[in-house]
mmCIF file of C-alpha atoms in Angstrom:
data_model
loop_
_atom_site.group_PDB
_atom_site.id
_atom_site.type_symbol
_atom_site.label_atom_id
_atom_site.label_comp_id
_atom_site.label_asym_id
_atom_site.label_seq_id
_atom_site.Cartn_x
_atom_site.Cartn_y
_atom_site.Cartn_z
ATOM 1 C CA MET Z 194 -15.416 -10.053 -10.486
ATOM 2 C CA VAL Z 195 -15.317 -6.736 -8.708
ATOM 3 C CA HIS Z 196 -11.717 -6.903 -7.402
ATOM 4 C CA ALA Z 197 -12.475 -5.156 -4.060
ATOM 5 C CA ASP Z 198 -14.725 -8.193 -3.135
ATOM 6 C CA ALA Z 199 -11.534 -10.213 -2.534
ATOM 7 C CA SER Z 200 -10.884 -7.982 0.472
ATOM 8 C CA ASN Z 201 -14.312 -8.677 2.015
ATOM 9 C CA PHE Z 202 -14.043 -11.108 4.882
ATOM 10 C CA PRO Z 203 -17.012 -12.027 7.180
ATOM 11 C CA ARG Z 204 -16.776 -10.018 10.455
ATOM 12 C CA GLY Z 205 -15.174 -12.247 13.115
ATOM 13 C CA VAL Z 206 -14.099 -14.870 10.527
ATOM 14 C CA LEU Z 207 -12.022 -17.645 11.992
ATOM 15 C CA LYS Z 208 -8.219 -17.263 11.270
ATOM 16 C CA THR Z 209 -8.113 -20.580 9.367
ATOM 17 C CA GLU Z 210 -10.906 -19.545 7.097
ATOM 18 C CA ALA Z 211 -9.557 -16.002 6.579
ATOM 19 C CA TYR Z 212 -6.079 -17.224 5.672
ATOM 20 C CA ALA Z 213 -7.599 -19.860 3.353
ATOM 21 C CA GLN Z 214 -9.360 -16.945 1.480
ATOM 22 C CA VAL Z 215 -6.164 -14.894 1.418
ATOM 23 C CA ILE Z 216 -4.281 -17.819 -0.245
ATOM 24 C CA GLU Z 217 -7.100 -18.585 -2.666
ATOM 25 C CA GLN Z 218 -7.579 -14.952 -3.662
ATOM 26 C CA ALA Z 219 -3.817 -14.354 -4.054
ATOM 27 C CA SER Z 220 -3.377 -17.369 -6.186
ATOM 28 C CA ALA Z 221 -6.268 -16.252 -8.428
ATOM 29 C CA LEU Z 222 -4.826 -12.617 -8.613
ATOM 30 C CA PHE Z 223 -1.308 -13.851 -9.481
ATOM 31 C CA ASP Z 224 -2.566 -16.170 -12.292
ATOM 32 C CA GLY Z 225 -1.226 -14.347 -15.465
ATOM 33 C CA GLN Z 226 0.330 -11.474 -13.457
ATOM 34 C CA ARG Z 227 3.987 -11.700 -12.408
ATOM 35 C CA ASN Z 228 4.621 -8.004 -11.657
ATOM 36 C CA TRP Z 229 5.976 -7.986 -8.045
ATOM 37 C CA VAL Z 230 4.789 -4.438 -7.205
ATOM 38 C CA CYS Z 231 1.252 -5.255 -8.301
ATOM 39 C CA ASN Z 232 1.224 -8.553 -6.550
ATOM 40 C CA LEU Z 233 2.707 -7.288 -3.298
ATOM 41 C CA ALA Z 234 0.323 -4.321 -3.278
ATOM 42 C CA ASN Z 235 -2.767 -6.534 -3.549
ATOM 43 C CA SER Z 236 -1.223 -8.982 -1.053
ATOM 44 C CA ALA Z 237 -0.824 -6.320 1.594
ATOM 45 C CA SER Z 238 -4.458 -5.407 1.182
ATOM 46 C CA LEU Z 239 -5.579 -9.103 1.593
ATOM 47 C CA ILE Z 240 -3.550 -9.593 4.697
ATOM 48 C CA TRP Z 241 -4.713 -6.240 6.227
ATOM 49 C CA HIS Z 242 -8.379 -6.925 5.553
ATOM 50 C CA ALA Z 243 -8.132 -10.525 6.679
ATOM 51 C CA LEU Z 244 -6.572 -9.579 9.994
ATOM 52 C CA HIS Z 245 -9.008 -6.783 10.733
ATOM 53 C CA SER Z 246 -11.902 -9.198 10.216
ATOM 54 C CA MET Z 247 -10.481 -11.833 12.642
ATOM 55 C CA PRO Z 248 -11.270 -11.983 16.372
ATOM 56 C CA GLU Z 249 -8.913 -10.664 19.074
ATOM 57 C CA PRO Z 250 -5.985 -10.199 19.148
ATOM 58 C CA SER Z 251 -5.466 -10.465 15.350
ATOM 59 C CA ASN Z 252 -7.696 -7.402 14.578
ATOM 60 C CA HIS Z 253 -5.249 -5.079 16.233
ATOM 61 C CA ALA Z 254 -2.828 -5.186 13.367
ATOM 62 C CA ASN Z 255 -1.539 -1.671 12.679
ATOM 63 C CA TRP Z 256 0.834 -2.361 9.663
ATOM 64 C CA ALA Z 257 0.931 -5.080 6.929
ATOM 65 C CA GLY Z 258 3.282 -5.008 4.035
ATOM 66 C CA PHE Z 259 6.638 -5.768 2.499
ATOM 67 C CA TYR Z 260 10.343 -4.835 2.449
ATOM 68 C CA VAL Z 261 12.229 -5.889 -0.578
ATOM 69 C CA LEU Z 262 15.864 -5.953 -1.551
ATOM 70 C CA ASP Z 263 17.214 -2.439 -2.161
ATOM 71 C CA PRO Z 264 18.441 -2.346 -5.805
ATOM 72 C CA THR Z 265 20.914 0.345 -5.044
ATOM 73 C CA THR Z 266 22.487 -0.924 -1.766
ATOM 74 C CA PRO Z 267 23.612 -4.484 -0.972
ATOM 75 C CA LYS Z 268 22.504 -6.142 2.267
ATOM 76 C CA GLN Z 269 19.673 -3.567 2.622
ATOM 77 C CA LEU Z 270 15.916 -3.781 2.498
ATOM 78 C CA ILE Z 271 13.762 -1.006 1.091
ATOM 79 C CA LEU Z 272 10.055 -0.275 1.783
ATOM 80 C CA GLY Z 273 7.577 -1.954 -0.584
ATOM 81 C CA PRO Z 274 3.674 -1.845 -0.800
ATOM 82 C CA PHE Z 275 1.888 -1.769 2.529
ATOM 83 C CA MET Z 276 -1.183 -0.843 4.445
ATOM 84 C CA GLY Z 277 -0.807 1.408 7.526
ATOM 85 C CA LYS Z 278 0.993 4.480 8.631
ATOM 86 C CA VAL Z 279 4.213 5.937 6.973
ATOM 87 C CA ALA Z 280 7.102 3.472 7.526
ATOM 88 C CA CYS Z 281 10.911 3.375 7.756
ATOM 89 C CA GLN Z 282 12.302 3.540 4.236
ATOM 90 C CA THR Z 283 15.374 1.311 4.515
ATOM 91 C CA ILE Z 284 16.550 -1.375 6.930
ATOM 92 C CA LYS Z 285 20.054 -3.013 6.951
ATOM 93 C CA PHE Z 286 20.314 -6.740 6.955
ATOM 94 C CA GLY Z 287 20.687 -7.823 10.575
ATOM 95 C CA ARG Z 288 18.927 -4.641 11.991
ATOM 96 C CA GLY Z 289 15.603 -5.087 13.843
ATOM 97 C CA VAL Z 290 13.074 -7.854 13.208
ATOM 98 C CA CYS Z 291 12.949 -7.345 9.436
ATOM 99 C CA GLY Z 292 16.771 -7.252 9.071
ATOM 100 C CA LYS Z 293 17.068 -10.420 11.196
ATOM 101 C CA ALA Z 294 14.512 -12.229 9.038
ATOM 102 C CA ALA Z 295 16.327 -11.080 5.905
ATOM 103 C CA GLU Z 296 19.758 -12.093 7.280
ATOM 104 C CA THR Z 297 18.745 -15.490 8.683
ATOM 105 C CA ALA Z 298 16.156 -16.391 6.042
ATOM 106 C CA GLU Z 299 14.004 -17.520 9.003
ATOM 107 C CA THR Z 300 10.583 -16.341 10.102
ATOM 108 C CA GLN Z 301 10.599 -14.172 13.250
ATOM 109 C CA VAL Z 302 7.674 -14.159 15.566
ATOM 110 C CA ILE Z 303 8.231 -11.488 18.298
ATOM 111 C CA GLU Z 304 5.773 -11.548 21.210
ATOM 112 C CA ASP Z 305 6.944 -8.174 22.506
ATOM 113 C CA VAL Z 306 9.058 -5.929 20.356
ATOM 114 C CA HIS Z 307 10.138 -3.945 23.477
ATOM 115 C CA SER Z 308 12.163 -6.961 24.550
ATOM 116 C CA PHE Z 309 13.686 -7.515 21.080
ATOM 117 C CA PRO Z 310 17.286 -6.254 20.959
ATOM 118 C CA ASP Z 311 17.826 -3.558 18.315
ATOM 119 C CA HIS Z 312 14.018 -3.220 17.543
ATOM 120 C CA ILE Z 313 13.445 -0.316 15.050
ATOM 121 C CA ALA Z 314 10.474 1.635 16.228
ATOM 122 C CA CYS Z 315 8.930 2.851 13.034
ATOM 123 C CA ASP Z 316 5.687 3.227 14.993
ATOM 124 C CA GLY Z 317 5.804 3.610 18.784
ATOM 125 C CA ASP Z 318 2.373 1.857 18.980
ATOM 126 C CA SER Z 319 3.655 -1.439 17.720
ATOM 127 C CA ARG Z 320 4.040 -4.134 20.381
ATOM 128 C CA SER Z 321 4.261 -7.541 18.502
ATOM 129 C CA GLU Z 322 5.480 -8.370 15.048
ATOM 130 C CA ILE Z 323 5.882 -11.270 12.564
ATOM 131 C CA VAL Z 324 8.296 -11.170 9.690
ATOM 132 C CA VAL Z 325 8.429 -13.882 7.035
ATOM 133 C CA PRO Z 326 11.159 -14.058 4.449
ATOM 134 C CA ILE Z 327 10.256 -14.561 0.716
ATOM 135 C CA ARG Z 328 12.852 -16.838 -0.776
ATOM 136 C CA VAL Z 329 13.683 -17.455 -4.411
ATOM 137 C CA GLY Z 330 16.248 -20.256 -4.986
ATOM 138 C CA GLY Z 331 17.326 -20.114 -1.351
ATOM 139 C CA LYS Z 332 17.947 -16.355 -1.531
ATOM 140 C CA VAL Z 333 15.763 -13.811 0.339
ATOM 141 C CA VAL Z 334 14.242 -11.397 -2.119
ATOM 142 C CA ALA Z 335 11.710 -9.725 0.236
ATOM 143 C CA VAL Z 336 9.984 -10.096 3.655
ATOM 144 C CA ILE Z 337 6.346 -9.933 4.737
ATOM 145 C CA ASP Z 338 6.091 -7.760 7.804
ATOM 146 C CA VAL Z 339 2.994 -7.428 10.067
ATOM 147 C CA ASP Z 340 2.812 -5.337 13.173
ATOM 148 C CA SER Z 341 0.271 -5.266 15.917
ATOM 149 C CA THR Z 342 -0.531 -2.852 18.790
ATOM 150 C CA VAL Z 343 -0.957 -5.645 21.258
ATOM 151 C CA PRO Z 344 1.631 -8.173 22.552
ATOM 152 C CA LYS Z 345 1.539 -11.789 21.336
ATOM 153 C CA ALA Z 346 -0.656 -11.081 18.388
ATOM 154 C CA PHE Z 347 0.850 -13.684 16.161
ATOM 155 C CA ASP Z 348 0.906 -17.464 16.615
ATOM 156 C CA ASP Z 349 1.929 -20.549 14.758
ATOM 157 C CA GLU Z 350 -1.065 -20.455 12.538
ATOM 158 C CA ASP Z 351 -0.149 -16.886 11.324
ATOM 159 C CA LYS Z 352 3.466 -18.199 10.802
ATOM 160 C CA LYS Z 353 2.307 -21.089 8.669
ATOM 161 C CA ALA Z 354 -0.179 -19.062 6.618
ATOM 162 C CA LEU Z 355 2.198 -16.188 5.899
ATOM 163 C CA GLU Z 356 4.943 -18.732 5.044
ATOM 164 C CA SER Z 357 2.437 -20.375 2.499
ATOM 165 C CA LEU Z 358 1.738 -16.827 1.016
ATOM 166 C CA ALA Z 359 5.529 -16.164 0.899
ATOM 167 C CA GLU Z 360 6.144 -19.455 -0.970
ATOM 168 C CA ILE Z 361 3.445 -18.533 -3.550
ATOM 169 C CA LEU Z 362 4.772 -14.931 -3.934
ATOM 170 C CA GLY Z 363 8.333 -16.372 -4.440
ATOM 171 C CA THR Z 364 7.268 -18.423 -7.402
ATOM 172 C CA SER Z 365 4.595 -16.147 -8.784
ATOM 173 C CA CYS Z 366 6.496 -12.957 -9.292
ATOM 174 C CA ASP Z 367 9.391 -11.775 -11.456
ATOM 175 C CA TRP Z 368 11.927 -10.567 -8.809
ATOM 176 C CA MET I 34 11.584 10.818 14.031
ATOM 177 C CA VAL I 35 9.204 7.866 14.471
ATOM 178 C CA HIS I 36 8.019 7.504 10.863
ATOM 179 C CA ALA I 37 4.468 6.702 11.659
ATOM 180 C CA ASP I 38 4.013 10.117 13.178
ATOM 181 C CA ALA I 39 4.051 11.583 9.638
ATOM 182 C CA SER I 40 0.631 9.863 9.130
ATOM 183 C CA ASN I 41 -0.869 11.463 12.309
ATOM 184 C CA PHE I 42 -3.238 14.315 11.314
ATOM 185 C CA PRO I 43 -5.506 16.188 13.848
ATOM 186 C CA ARG I 44 -8.992 14.792 13.733
ATOM 187 C CA GLY I 45 -11.149 17.083 11.636
ATOM 188 C CA VAL I 46 -8.104 18.980 10.290
ATOM 189 C CA LEU I 47 -8.763 21.543 7.631
ATOM 190 C CA LYS I 48 -8.080 20.287 4.172
ATOM 191 C CA THR I 49 -5.595 23.157 3.452
ATOM 192 C CA GLU I 50 -3.603 22.254 6.593
ATOM 193 C CA ALA I 51 -3.732 18.475 5.970
ATOM 194 C CA TYR I 52 -2.467 18.819 2.377
ATOM 195 C CA ALA I 53 0.272 21.164 3.566
ATOM 196 C CA GLN I 54 1.383 18.462 5.966
ATOM 197 C CA VAL I 55 1.230 15.771 3.187
ATOM 198 C CA ILE I 56 3.478 17.953 0.925
ATOM 199 C CA GLU I 57 5.890 18.850 3.799
ATOM 200 C CA GLN I 58 6.203 15.191 4.991
ATOM 201 C CA ALA I 59 6.586 13.834 1.450
ATOM 202 C CA SER I 60 9.210 16.228 0.572
ATOM 203 C CA ALA I 61 11.173 15.283 3.782
ATOM 204 C CA LEU I 62 10.717 11.597 3.096
ATOM 205 C CA PHE I 63 11.996 11.888 -0.526
ATOM 206 C CA ASP I 64 15.004 13.777 0.517
ATOM 207 C CA GLY I 65 17.834 11.310 -0.167
ATOM 208 C CA GLN I 66 15.409 8.571 -1.372
ATOM 209 C CA ARG I 67 14.612 8.273 -5.089
ATOM 210 C CA ASN I 68 13.148 4.678 -5.169
ATOM 211 C CA TRP I 69 9.675 5.078 -6.634
ATOM 212 C CA VAL I 70 8.092 2.029 -5.046
ATOM 213 C CA CYS I 71 9.137 3.186 -1.603
ATOM 214 C CA ASN I 72 8.112 6.837 -2.205
ATOM 215 C CA LEU I 73 4.683 5.981 -3.690
ATOM 216 C CA ALA I 74 3.986 3.511 -0.809
ATOM 217 C CA ASN I 75 4.593 6.191 1.806
ATOM 218 C CA SER I 76 2.670 8.775 -0.351
ATOM 219 C CA ALA I 77 -0.332 6.563 -0.441
ATOM 220 C CA SER I 78 -0.249 6.255 3.327
ATOM 221 C CA LEU I 79 0.088 10.102 3.697
ATOM 222 C CA ILE I 80 -2.858 10.791 1.318
ATOM 223 C CA TRP I 81 -4.984 8.010 2.982
ATOM 224 C CA HIS I 82 -4.460 9.310 6.533
ATOM 225 C CA ALA I 83 -4.875 12.962 5.581
ATOM 226 C CA LEU I 84 -8.267 12.334 3.920
ATOM 227 C CA HIS I 85 -9.548 10.193 6.761
ATOM 228 C CA SER I 86 -8.774 13.049 9.191
ATOM 229 C CA MET I 87 -10.487 15.694 7.171
ATOM 230 C CA PRO I 88 -14.169 16.691 7.584
ATOM 231 C CA GLU I 89 -17.004 15.507 5.309
ATOM 232 C CA PRO I 90 -16.939 14.519 2.453
ATOM 233 C CA SER I 91 -13.199 13.914 2.251
ATOM 234 C CA ASN I 92 -13.198 11.329 5.085
ATOM 235 C CA HIS I 93 -15.113 8.917 2.910
ATOM 236 C CA ALA I 94 -12.176 8.026 0.717
ATOM 237 C CA ASN I 95 -12.128 4.200 0.243
ATOM 238 C CA TRP I 96 -8.999 3.880 -1.976
ATOM 239 C CA ALA I 97 -5.782 5.954 -2.424
ATOM 240 C CA GLY I 98 -2.798 4.866 -4.445
ATOM 241 C CA PHE I 99 -1.065 4.654 -7.725
ATOM 242 C CA TYR I 100 -1.009 3.114 -11.140
ATOM 243 C CA VAL I 101 2.294 3.131 -13.022
ATOM 244 C CA LEU I 102 3.341 2.350 -16.595
ATOM 245 C CA ASP I 103 3.331 -1.408 -17.087
ATOM 246 C CA PRO I 104 6.940 -2.356 -18.016
ATOM 247 C CA THR I 105 5.740 -5.285 -20.085
ATOM 248 C CA THR I 106 2.883 -3.733 -22.073
ATOM 249 C CA PRO I 107 2.870 -0.410 -23.974
ATOM 250 C CA LYS I 108 -0.044 1.964 -23.231
ATOM 251 C CA GLN I 109 -1.023 0.103 -20.106
ATOM 252 C CA LEU I 110 -1.099 0.981 -16.423
ATOM 253 C CA ILE I 111 -0.292 -1.479 -13.734
ATOM 254 C CA LEU I 112 -1.231 -1.319 -10.063
ATOM 255 C CA GLY I 113 1.221 0.335 -7.728
ATOM 256 C CA PRO I 114 1.297 0.850 -3.973
ATOM 257 C CA PHE I 115 -2.119 1.803 -2.438
ATOM 258 C CA MET I 116 -4.293 1.855 0.683
ATOM 259 C CA GLY I 117 -7.720 0.179 0.448
ATOM 260 C CA LYS I 118 -9.282 -2.914 -0.873
ATOM 261 C CA VAL I 119 -7.841 -5.228 -3.622
ATOM 262 C CA ALA I 120 -7.776 -3.328 -6.903
ATOM 263 C CA CYS I 121 -7.809 -3.895 -10.693
ATOM 264 C CA GLN I 122 -4.332 -4.987 -11.801
ATOM 265 C CA THR I 123 -3.955 -3.455 -15.205
ATOM 266 C CA ILE I 124 -5.755 -0.584 -17.083
ATOM 267 C CA LYS I 125 -5.372 0.229 -20.715
ATOM 268 C CA PHE I 126 -4.691 3.782 -21.655
ATOM 269 C CA GLY I 127 -8.080 5.509 -22.517
ATOM 270 C CA ARG I 128 -10.096 2.993 -20.345
ATOM 271 C CA GLY I 129 -11.888 4.360 -17.317
ATOM 272 C CA VAL I 130 -10.848 7.434 -15.363
ATOM 273 C CA CYS I 131 -7.325 6.328 -14.761
ATOM 274 C CA GLY I 132 -6.825 5.450 -18.377
ATOM 275 C CA LYS I 133 -8.206 8.768 -19.524
ATOM 276 C CA ALA I 134 -5.856 10.638 -17.192
ATOM 277 C CA ALA I 135 -2.930 8.639 -18.465
ATOM 278 C CA GLU I 136 -3.921 9.136 -22.121
ATOM 279 C CA THR I 137 -4.707 12.884 -21.932
ATOM 280 C CA ALA I 138 -2.081 13.789 -19.279
ATOM 281 C CA GLU I 139 -4.846 15.817 -17.656
ATOM 282 C CA THR I 140 -6.300 15.570 -14.148
ATOM 283 C CA GLN I 141 -9.805 13.979 -14.044
ATOM 284 C CA VAL I 142 -12.172 14.957 -11.296
ATOM 285 C CA ILE I 143 -15.333 12.826 -11.564
ATOM 286 C CA GLU I 144 -18.299 13.818 -9.475
ATOM 287 C CA ASP I 145 -20.177 10.557 -10.079
ATOM 288 C CA VAL I 146 -18.493 7.703 -11.526
ATOM 289 C CA HIS I 147 -21.776 6.064 -12.460
ATOM 290 C CA SER I 148 -22.177 8.834 -15.035
ATOM 291 C CA PHE I 149 -18.553 8.410 -16.461
ATOM 292 C CA PRO I 150 -18.610 6.476 -19.747
ATOM 293 C CA ASP I 151 -16.545 3.301 -19.582
ATOM 294 C CA HIS I 152 -16.065 3.506 -15.716
ATOM 295 C CA ILE I 153 -14.065 0.495 -14.412
ATOM 296 C CA ALA I 154 -15.859 -0.641 -11.252
ATOM 297 C CA CYS I 155 -12.897 -2.239 -9.261
ATOM 298 C CA ASP I 156 -15.133 -1.417 -6.189
ATOM 299 C CA GLY I 157 -18.814 -1.121 -6.407
ATOM 300 C CA ASP I 158 -18.914 1.157 -3.467
ATOM 301 C CA SER I 159 -16.938 3.907 -5.203
ATOM 302 C CA ARG I 160 -18.940 6.997 -6.256
ATOM 303 C CA SER I 161 -16.481 9.726 -7.083
ATOM 304 C CA GLU I 162 -12.839 9.762 -8.155
ATOM 305 C CA ILE I 163 -9.923 12.009 -8.792
ATOM 306 C CA VAL I 164 -6.902 10.888 -10.981
ATOM 307 C CA VAL I 165 -3.913 13.094 -11.331
ATOM 308 C CA PRO I 166 -1.123 12.245 -13.843
ATOM 309 C CA ILE I 167 2.532 12.235 -12.791
ATOM 310 C CA ARG I 168 4.512 13.612 -15.678
ATOM 311 C CA VAL I 169 8.324 13.428 -16.307
ATOM 312 C CA GLY I 170 9.539 15.463 -19.239
ATOM 313 C CA GLY I 171 5.929 15.810 -20.530
ATOM 314 C CA LYS I 172 5.421 12.080 -20.442
ATOM 315 C CA VAL I 173 2.963 10.307 -18.024
ATOM 316 C CA VAL I 174 4.835 7.753 -15.876
ATOM 317 C CA ALA I 175 2.136 7.153 -13.284
ATOM 318 C CA VAL I 176 -1.193 8.446 -11.976
ATOM 319 C CA ILE I 177 -2.409 9.195 -8.406
ATOM 320 C CA ASP I 178 -5.881 7.642 -7.965
ATOM 321 C CA VAL I 179 -8.297 8.414 -5.183
ATOM 322 C CA ASP I 180 -11.832 7.061 -4.808
ATOM 323 C CA SER I 181 -14.635 7.942 -2.466
ATOM 324 C CA THR I 182 -17.826 6.196 -1.462
ATOM 325 C CA VAL I 183 -19.706 9.522 -1.753
ATOM 326 C CA PRO I 184 -20.471 11.651 -4.896
ATOM 327 C CA LYS I 185 -18.657 14.956 -5.323
ATOM 328 C CA ALA I 186 -15.967 14.169 -2.711
ATOM 329 C CA PHE I 187 -13.168 15.948 -4.571
ATOM 330 C CA ASP I 188 -12.931 19.700 -5.372
ATOM 331 C CA ASP I 189 -10.485 22.183 -6.801
ATOM 332 C CA GLU I 190 -8.399 22.143 -3.659
ATOM 333 C CA ASP I 191 -7.884 18.396 -3.801
ATOM 334 C CA LYS I 192 -6.865 18.845 -7.457
ATOM 335 C CA LYS I 193 -4.283 21.461 -6.756
ATOM 336 C CA ALA I 194 -2.864 19.693 -3.729
ATOM 337 C CA LEU I 195 -2.576 16.310 -5.538
ATOM 338 C CA GLU I 196 -1.099 18.016 -8.577
ATOM 339 C CA SER I 197 1.549 19.574 -6.333
ATOM 340 C CA LEU I 198 2.345 16.118 -4.914
ATOM 341 C CA ALA I 199 2.445 14.705 -8.458
ATOM 342 C CA GLU I 200 4.998 17.332 -9.469
ATOM 343 C CA ILE I 201 7.182 16.563 -6.413
ATOM 344 C CA LEU I 202 6.934 12.791 -7.114
ATOM 345 C CA GLY I 203 7.846 13.291 -10.745
ATOM 346 C CA THR I 204 11.167 15.038 -9.847
ATOM 347 C CA SER I 205 11.926 13.066 -6.696
ATOM 348 C CA CYS I 206 11.860 9.518 -7.988
ATOM 349 C CA ASP I 207 13.942 7.502 -10.546
ATOM 350 C CA TRP I 208 11.211 6.293 -12.875
#
């Protein structure tokens, strides 16, 4: 298979179908490959291209990627692979939406980041955000982070799909 | 600074100016941050957005990112952070354009990948490619890889600029 084909989603694909393809392609890519950098990089590409092929409002995603535990500083996240504009390099646990997801180990769906206390504005264009923790043995090892330029871009279906991906990533990579 | 601003290049910016901004922003981002995953992820974003703001043919880049030494397999590269469609996960030294750059420690500028012996078609849309080795103490630790959908997309100016970035990355990260 030409690998890039995994990122090709039909234009206007339904969210359910797009996420099913993300999960299927991710699972195939991770089979026999446990390197977390490699697997997160391809996952960011899958999420990005899936969202941009979906109808409104999903197609307004402006960042999709990962923060992982910073190996040099406890209780701190550091930037991992992503698609989008240059991003904040480190985030303390508890700070902003990513830091809250890391600290609480709970998914955060933020309809409007402007009303989120302590929002970290890496990109002033971002209006809504979803952050999903990746857990291994109950401990957060990374978070999936997706931003959108429109409010309320993420719903319960995004949450469930990204939580499924997070679960696969948790078990498929050597962290 | 809002970090995303680093990725904003004026539309149609001259190549010389765009690469100067890439080098300036990269150097600023790496100041005080030596994590290679974090620095490669932001570098891929800088390269991608710079190229897409440049005039023809540079704006046809369809992949920009990194392969690094595979920690589990000698003489093998593994996918690092990138922008673009899902990519091949591992590449043996000597195989394809990336493998040749890793093996020879020399930049490869390929005007038409269809005429390159042993080209690895991760994406059938790719037509030209530049791969620049990142060296530390004379040893290749990673390569910068950029693909374009048009032939002859990369010239000597791309080569010199990406070699400058490779040199900065070599000294700025803990590999």
